[in-house]
Amino acid sequence: MAVSVSQIANECIAVRLRLINRAVSNIYDDALRPFGLKVSQMNILVVVSLRKIVRPSEIGEVLQIDRSTLSRNIDRMKSRDWLESIEDEDARAQPVRLTKSGKDLLKEVSPAWEEAQAQATELMGDKFIASVRDTARQVSQLS
Amino acid sequence: MAVSVSQIANECIAVRLRLINRAVSNIYDDALRPFGLKVSQMNILVVVSLRKIVRPSEIGEVLQIDRSTLSRNIDRMKSRDWLESIEDEDARAQPVRLTKSGKDLLKEVSPAWEEAQAQATELMGDKFIASVRDTARQVSQLS
DNA sequence: TACCATTGATTGTACATGCAACCAAGTGAA
DNA sequence: TTCACTTGGTTGCATGTACAATCAATGGTA
């Protein structure tokens, strides 16, 4: 016996997770807008900052982003002078690192991030936050 | 004293939530691909199915989607003959409902949805699922 | 009635996302 | 050494996402 449409409506995790994701991303995007930065790109800055020098495919694995998506996001960030590519022994690889501007930007946005984090926490509650943190650790190698 | 970059890396909710969201959306998109349907559009089908006749702006409120985003998504779904617009006393409004094809599609994809839901549950664990459900109820009027 | 603010939706623009197909570099085995 | 396979990345395409600006219909008020 297949599930009913109302069961999909009432139980679908994807609908709910995507809804929450949009709400939360909007909070961060609003806070970061004065800096010309979106949360999607801040995510990448943060990973590069943690790893110092990192290949796009590693970023993709950590953040669960497709290689092709990342390729173009990194392009945009390079043209904004937040990232730069460096040489690798393997000529196929195009590892990146933060530029000075990229490092400065991350520092500058810290207060705005903190404000967004506080808003998100208030919106969703500590329990959800903790749950997200646990699950992310389970799904990814991020921190 | 502003937060440090490593604090952003280690605590940012948005990074983690977006990461999980991508992983989960991919599970559902994979399952729905044979039907030419993506989870983003299934979300809309489900809301329309629940409300029978509904204005785009109501859908947007429930799912936290911008009106302009929805406008184009609905266009695509109308050209696939899953939705149709109907008249309203208020000539500005463009309420939609499911077509027969739309209703049939929702029924057809039920088993695929069920499979995706099971995979997502296994990936993330029951605790997270429950947490997502609670939080969604808090943020939206969906179900 | 005339005007203005509000509301529902669309359009221009830019960016994010992923699949399929591709290219180039490296690797391993016959 | 050669050739098939793998791996890192890019490109074509379609869709999803949101902000700003706009348009059209409505509603309230002078």
Short mmCIF file of C-alpha atoms (C1' of nucleotides) in Angstrom, two decimals:
data_model
loop_
_atom_site.label_atom_id
_atom_site.label_comp_id
_atom_site.label_asym_id
_atom_site.label_seq_id
_atom_site.Cartn_x
_atom_site.Cartn_y
_atom_site.Cartn_z
CA MET A 1 0.00 0.00 0.00
CA ALA A 2 1.60 3.21 -1.20
CA VAL A 3 1.67 6.30 0.95
CA SER A 4 -0.99 8.97 0.50
CA VAL A 5 -0.47 12.49 -0.74
CA SER A 6 -1.44 13.89 2.65
CA GLN A 7 1.23 11.73 4.22
CA ILE A 8 3.81 13.33 1.95
CA ALA A 9 2.49 16.71 2.93
CA ASN A 10 2.55 16.02 6.62
CA GLU A 11 5.83 14.16 6.89
CA CYS A 12 8.20 15.15 4.10
CA ILE A 13 11.55 16.06 5.60
CA ALA A 14 12.85 17.70 2.46
CA VAL A 15 10.03 20.25 2.29
CA ARG A 16 10.63 21.24 5.88
CA LEU A 17 14.39 21.26 5.76
CA ARG A 18 14.41 23.37 2.60
CA LEU A 19 11.94 25.79 4.13
CA ILE A 20 14.08 26.25 7.21
CA ASN A 21 17.18 26.49 5.06
CA ARG A 22 15.71 29.36 3.04
CA ALA A 23 14.65 31.22 6.17
CA VAL A 24 18.05 30.83 7.79
CA SER A 25 20.05 31.63 4.64
CA ASN A 26 18.03 34.82 4.26
CA ILE A 27 18.96 35.90 7.78
CA TYR A 28 22.65 35.52 7.04
CA ASP A 29 22.42 37.04 3.57
CA ASP A 30 20.71 40.10 5.03
CA ALA A 31 23.41 40.49 7.64
CA LEU A 32 26.23 40.05 5.11
CA ARG A 33 24.74 42.21 2.35
CA PRO A 34 26.59 45.41 3.42
CA PHE A 35 29.83 43.56 2.64
CA GLY A 36 28.77 42.29 -0.77
CA LEU A 37 29.03 38.77 0.57
CA LYS A 38 26.46 35.98 0.58
CA VAL A 39 26.39 33.09 3.00
CA SER A 40 27.14 30.65 0.18
CA GLN A 41 30.47 32.36 -0.43
CA MET A 42 31.17 32.87 3.24
CA ASN A 43 30.93 29.08 3.59
CA ILE A 44 33.69 28.67 1.06
CA LEU A 45 35.86 31.37 2.62
CA VAL A 46 35.57 29.60 5.95
CA VAL A 47 36.63 26.22 4.59
CA VAL A 48 39.58 27.71 2.75
CA SER A 49 40.51 29.58 5.90
CA LEU A 50 40.52 26.36 7.91
CA ARG A 51 42.55 24.37 5.40
CA LYS A 52 44.85 27.17 4.24
CA ILE A 53 45.45 25.52 0.85
CA VAL A 54 42.73 23.32 -0.53
CA ARG A 55 41.54 21.82 -3.81
CA PRO A 56 38.06 22.62 -5.06
CA SER A 57 37.10 18.96 -4.90
CA GLU A 58 37.99 18.86 -1.20
CA ILE A 59 35.82 21.88 -0.56
CA GLY A 60 33.05 20.15 -2.43
CA GLU A 61 33.38 17.04 -0.35
CA VAL A 62 33.29 18.92 2.93
CA LEU A 63 30.37 21.15 1.97
CA GLN A 64 28.56 18.61 -0.22
CA ILE A 65 28.69 20.91 -3.23
CA ASP A 66 28.98 19.64 -6.78
CA ARG A 67 32.31 20.24 -8.52
CA SER A 68 30.71 22.25 -11.31
CA THR A 69 28.91 24.51 -8.88
CA LEU A 70 32.09 25.12 -6.99
CA SER A 71 34.06 25.80 -10.14
CA ARG A 72 31.90 28.79 -10.93
CA ASN A 73 31.60 30.02 -7.35
CA ILE A 74 35.37 30.03 -7.03
CA ASP A 75 35.65 31.93 -10.30
CA ARG A 76 33.45 34.68 -8.94
CA MET A 77 35.42 34.82 -5.72
CA LYS A 78 38.69 35.00 -7.59
CA SER A 79 37.44 37.89 -9.70
CA ARG A 80 36.50 39.66 -6.44
CA ASP A 81 40.06 39.03 -5.28
CA TRP A 82 39.10 37.00 -2.23
CA LEU A 83 40.74 33.79 -3.45
CA GLU A 84 43.75 32.95 -5.58
CA SER A 85 44.85 29.74 -7.28
CA ILE A 86 48.30 28.33 -6.75
CA GLU A 87 50.42 25.69 -8.49
CA ASP A 88 50.32 22.04 -7.57
CA GLU A 89 52.60 19.11 -8.43
CA ASP A 90 49.59 17.51 -10.03
CA ALA A 91 48.97 19.76 -13.01
CA ARG A 92 45.28 18.89 -13.02
CA ALA A 93 44.64 20.37 -9.60
CA GLN A 94 43.85 24.05 -9.02
CA PRO A 95 44.20 24.52 -5.25
CA VAL A 96 43.18 27.87 -3.80
CA ARG A 97 44.00 29.99 -0.77
CA LEU A 98 42.71 33.23 0.72
CA THR A 99 44.15 36.50 -0.48
CA LYS A 100 44.83 39.32 1.96
CA SER A 101 41.48 40.82 0.94
CA GLY A 102 39.81 37.50 1.63
CA LYS A 103 41.30 37.29 5.11
CA ASP A 104 40.38 40.89 5.85
CA LEU A 105 36.85 40.33 4.65
CA LEU A 106 36.34 37.39 6.97
CA LYS A 107 37.47 39.51 9.91
CA GLU A 108 35.27 42.42 8.89
CA VAL A 109 32.12 40.37 8.65
CA SER A 110 32.55 38.75 12.05
CA PRO A 111 30.19 41.09 13.92
CA ALA A 112 27.54 40.75 11.22
CA TRP A 113 27.88 36.98 11.34
CA GLU A 114 27.51 37.03 15.10
CA GLU A 115 24.31 39.02 14.81
CA ALA A 116 22.91 36.62 12.20
CA GLN A 117 23.88 33.64 14.31
CA ALA A 118 22.01 35.15 17.25
CA GLN A 119 18.91 35.77 15.13
CA ALA A 120 18.98 32.26 13.74
CA THR A 121 19.37 30.80 17.19
CA GLU A 122 16.41 32.76 18.43
CA LEU A 123 14.30 31.72 15.47
CA MET A 124 15.02 28.03 15.71
CA GLY A 125 15.89 27.35 19.32
CA ASP A 126 18.95 25.83 20.95
CA LYS A 127 17.74 22.29 20.55
CA PHE A 128 17.56 22.54 16.78
CA ILE A 129 20.95 24.22 16.63
CA ALA A 130 22.56 21.39 18.57
CA SER A 131 20.83 18.86 16.39
CA VAL A 132 22.11 20.54 13.22
CA ARG A 133 25.62 20.57 14.59
CA ASP A 134 25.55 16.86 15.45
CA THR A 135 24.09 15.85 12.12
CA ALA A 136 26.55 17.95 10.13
CA ARG A 137 29.42 16.28 11.92
CA GLN A 138 27.94 12.97 10.94
CA VAL A 139 27.53 13.85 7.27
CA SER A 140 30.68 15.87 6.65
CA GLN A 141 34.31 16.31 7.70
CA LEU A 142 33.77 20.01 8.36
CA SER A 143 35.48 20.84 11.68
CA MET B 1 35.72 41.59 21.38
CA ALA B 2 34.58 40.31 17.98
CA VAL B 3 34.36 36.60 17.28
CA SER B 4 37.26 34.84 15.61
CA VAL B 5 37.29 33.26 12.19
CA SER B 6 37.72 29.81 13.71
CA GLN B 7 34.63 30.43 15.80
CA ILE B 8 32.66 31.09 12.63
CA ALA B 9 34.06 27.90 11.15
CA ASN B 10 33.24 25.80 14.16
CA GLU B 11 29.82 27.17 15.02
CA CYS B 12 28.11 28.61 11.97
CA ILE B 13 24.62 27.17 11.72
CA ALA B 14 24.08 28.33 8.17
CA VAL B 15 27.07 26.43 6.80
CA ARG B 16 25.87 23.25 8.45
CA LEU B 17 22.23 23.62 7.64
CA ARG B 18 22.97 24.36 3.98
CA LEU B 19 25.28 21.37 3.79
CA ILE B 20 22.64 19.04 5.16
CA ASN B 21 20.03 20.63 2.94
CA ARG B 22 22.08 19.93 -0.17
CA ALA B 23 22.67 16.32 0.84
CA VAL B 24 19.00 15.71 1.58
CA SER B 25 17.70 17.53 -1.49
CA ASN B 26 19.99 15.39 -3.64
CA ILE B 27 18.50 12.22 -2.16
CA TYR B 28 14.99 13.30 -3.09
CA ASP B 29 16.01 14.67 -6.49
CA ASP B 30 17.64 11.35 -7.32
CA ALA B 31 14.53 9.44 -6.33
CA LEU B 32 12.21 11.75 -8.27
CA ARG B 33 14.36 12.05 -11.40
CA PRO B 34 12.60 9.21 -13.27
CA PHE B 35 9.44 11.31 -13.12
CA GLY B 36 11.02 14.52 -14.37
CA LEU B 37 10.24 16.09 -11.01
CA LYS B 38 12.53 17.83 -8.54
CA VAL B 39 11.91 18.15 -4.85
CA SER B 40 11.52 21.93 -5.20
CA GLN B 41 8.53 21.44 -7.45
CA MET B 42 7.16 18.54 -5.43
CA ASN B 43 7.05 20.95 -2.49
CA ILE B 44 4.80 23.25 -4.45
CA LEU B 45 2.59 20.42 -5.71
CA VAL B 46 2.10 19.31 -2.13
CA VAL B 47 1.07 22.74 -0.88
CA VAL B 48 -1.34 23.22 -3.75
CA SER B 49 -2.72 19.75 -3.10
CA LEU B 50 -3.36 20.62 0.55
CA ARG B 51 -5.04 23.95 -0.14
CA LYS B 52 -6.84 22.99 -3.37
CA ILE B 53 -6.90 26.57 -4.62
CA VAL B 54 -4.17 28.89 -3.51
CA ARG B 55 -2.47 32.16 -4.47
CA PRO B 56 1.22 32.21 -5.23
CA SER B 57 1.86 34.60 -2.36
CA GLU B 58 0.26 32.14 0.07
CA ILE B 59 2.49 29.36 -1.20
CA GLY B 60 5.43 31.66 -0.74
CA GLU B 61 4.46 32.43 2.81
CA VAL B 62 4.07 28.79 3.75
CA LEU B 63 7.29 27.65 2.07
CA GLN B 64 9.29 30.83 2.71
CA ILE B 65 9.91 31.34 -1.00
CA ASP B 66 10.17 34.77 -2.59
CA ARG B 67 7.28 35.77 -4.83
CA SER B 68 9.51 36.25 -7.84
CA THR B 69 11.02 32.80 -7.44
CA LEU B 70 7.60 31.29 -7.19
CA SER B 71 6.33 33.18 -10.18
CA ARG B 72 8.85 31.47 -12.41
CA ASN B 73 8.56 28.06 -10.78
CA ILE B 74 4.82 28.12 -11.27
CA ASP B 75 5.31 29.10 -14.91
CA ARG B 76 7.43 26.03 -15.49
CA MET B 77 4.90 23.81 -13.76
CA LYS B 78 2.06 25.28 -15.79
CA SER B 79 3.90 24.64 -19.02
CA ARG B 80 4.34 21.02 -17.89
CA ASP B 81 0.58 20.93 -17.31
CA TRP B 82 0.79 20.12 -13.60
CA LEU B 83 -0.82 23.39 -12.48
CA GLU B 84 -3.42 25.72 -13.94
CA SER B 85 -4.42 29.26 -13.04
CA ILE B 86 -8.02 30.17 -12.35
CA GLU B 87 -9.96 33.42 -12.09
CA ASP B 88 -10.31 35.35 -8.87
CA GLU B 89 -12.63 38.19 -7.83
CA ASP B 90 -9.48 40.20 -7.24
CA ALA B 91 -8.16 40.62 -10.75
CA ARG B 92 -4.60 40.97 -9.47
CA ALA B 93 -4.48 37.48 -8.02
CA GLN B 94 -3.52 34.41 -10.05
CA PRO B 95 -4.58 31.47 -7.87
CA VAL B 96 -3.61 28.01 -9.05
CA ARG B 97 -4.82 24.45 -8.59
CA LEU B 98 -3.59 21.02 -9.61
CA THR B 99 -4.53 19.66 -13.01
CA LYS B 100 -5.42 16.02 -13.43
CA SER B 101 -1.83 15.41 -14.56
CA GLY B 102 -0.59 17.11 -11.43
CA LYS B 103 -2.74 14.95 -9.19
CA ASP B 104 -1.71 11.80 -11.03
CA LEU B 105 1.93 12.74 -10.80
CA LEU B 106 1.76 13.16 -7.04
CA LYS B 107 0.27 9.69 -6.73
CA GLU B 108 2.83 8.16 -9.07
CA VAL B 109 5.80 9.52 -7.19
CA SER B 110 4.60 8.32 -3.80
CA PRO B 111 6.74 5.16 -3.72
CA ALA B 112 9.82 7.09 -4.83
CA TRP B 113 9.17 9.70 -2.18
CA GLU B 114 8.82 6.99 0.44
CA GLU B 115 12.17 5.52 -0.56
CA ALA B 116 13.86 8.92 -0.39
CA GLN B 117 12.29 9.64 2.97
CA ALA B 118 13.68 6.35 4.28
CA GLN B 119 17.15 7.13 2.96
CA ALA B 120 17.08 10.61 4.46
CA THR B 121 15.94 9.24 7.80
CA GLU B 122 18.75 6.74 7.81
CA LEU B 123 21.30 9.38 6.91
CA MET B 124 20.26 11.88 9.54
CA GLY B 125 18.69 9.90 12.33
CA ASP B 126 15.26 10.05 13.93
CA LYS B 127 16.23 12.73 16.39
CA PHE B 128 17.13 15.20 13.68
CA ILE B 129 13.98 14.38 11.73
CA ALA B 130 11.82 15.14 14.74
CA SER B 131 13.72 18.33 15.36
CA VAL B 132 13.21 19.47 11.77
CA ARG B 133 9.51 18.78 12.02
CA ASP B 134 9.13 20.77 15.23
CA THR B 135 11.10 23.71 13.95
CA ALA B 136 9.25 23.83 10.63
CA ARG B 137 5.97 23.98 12.50
CA GLN B 138 7.34 26.89 14.44
CA VAL B 139 8.52 28.83 11.38
CA SER B 140 5.70 28.10 8.94
CA GLN B 141 1.99 27.34 8.64
CA LEU B 142 2.68 24.24 6.56
CA SER B 143 0.43 21.46 7.91
"C1'" DT C 1 -14.47 61.73 -7.70
"C1'" DA C 2 -9.50 62.02 -7.61
"C1'" DC C 3 -5.39 60.77 -5.58
"C1'" DC C 4 -2.27 57.98 -3.01
"C1'" DA C 5 -0.81 54.04 -0.54
"C1'" DT C 6 -1.18 49.07 -0.56
"C1'" DT C 7 -1.23 44.58 -2.53
"C1'" DG C 8 -0.42 40.60 -5.95
"C1'" DA C 9 2.33 39.47 -9.43
"C1'" DT C 10 6.06 39.88 -13.18
"C1'" DT C 11 10.58 41.25 -15.13
"C1'" DG C 12 15.67 42.42 -15.16
"C1'" DT C 13 19.68 40.98 -13.20
"C1'" DA C 14 22.92 38.20 -10.72
"C1'" DC C 15 24.17 34.32 -8.39
"C1'" DA C 16 23.65 29.12 -6.76
"C1'" DT C 17 22.86 24.46 -7.89
"C1'" DG C 18 23.49 19.96 -10.21
"C1'" DC C 19 23.61 16.64 -14.27
"C1'" DA C 20 25.74 15.22 -18.50
"C1'" DA C 21 29.35 15.64 -21.40
"C1'" DC C 22 33.74 16.84 -22.01
"C1'" DC C 23 38.99 17.72 -21.66
"C1'" DA C 24 43.51 17.18 -19.78
"C1'" DA C 25 46.71 15.00 -16.69
"C1'" DG C 26 48.08 11.11 -14.21
"C1'" DT C 27 48.23 5.86 -13.34
"C1'" DG C 28 48.53 1.09 -13.96
"C1'" DA C 29 48.80 -3.08 -16.47
"C1'" DA C 30 49.47 -5.76 -20.65
"C1'" DT D 1 55.49 1.86 -24.39
"C1'" DT D 2 50.83 2.01 -25.20
"C1'" DC D 3 46.22 2.10 -24.05
"C1'" DA D 4 42.41 1.98 -21.07
"C1'" DC D 5 40.94 3.81 -16.73
"C1'" DT D 6 40.76 7.22 -13.18
"C1'" DT D 7 40.86 11.79 -11.41
"C1'" DG D 8 40.46 17.04 -11.16
"C1'" DG D 9 38.25 20.49 -13.33
"C1'" DT D 10 35.32 23.11 -16.88
"C1'" DT D 11 31.33 23.97 -19.99
"C1'" DG D 12 26.42 23.64 -21.79
"C1'" DC D 13 22.12 23.56 -20.12
"C1'" DA D 14 18.10 23.89 -17.11
"C1'" DT D 15 16.37 25.14 -12.91
"C1'" DG D 16 16.13 27.54 -8.26
"C1'" DT D 17 16.84 31.62 -5.55
"C1'" DA D 18 16.29 36.55 -4.19
"C1'" DC D 19 16.53 41.78 -4.59
"C1'" DA D 20 15.11 45.90 -6.94
"C1'" DA D 21 12.13 47.96 -9.93
"C1'" DT D 22 7.94 47.93 -12.16
"C1'" DC D 23 2.96 47.25 -13.47
"C1'" DA D 24 -1.87 46.68 -12.59
"C1'" DA D 25 -5.75 46.38 -9.56
"C1'" DT D 26 -7.70 47.68 -5.14
"C1'" DG D 27 -9.03 50.46 -1.31
"C1'" DG D 28 -9.23 54.38 1.61
"C1'" DT D 29 -9.59 59.19 2.13
"C1'" DA D 30 -9.81 64.03 1.24
#
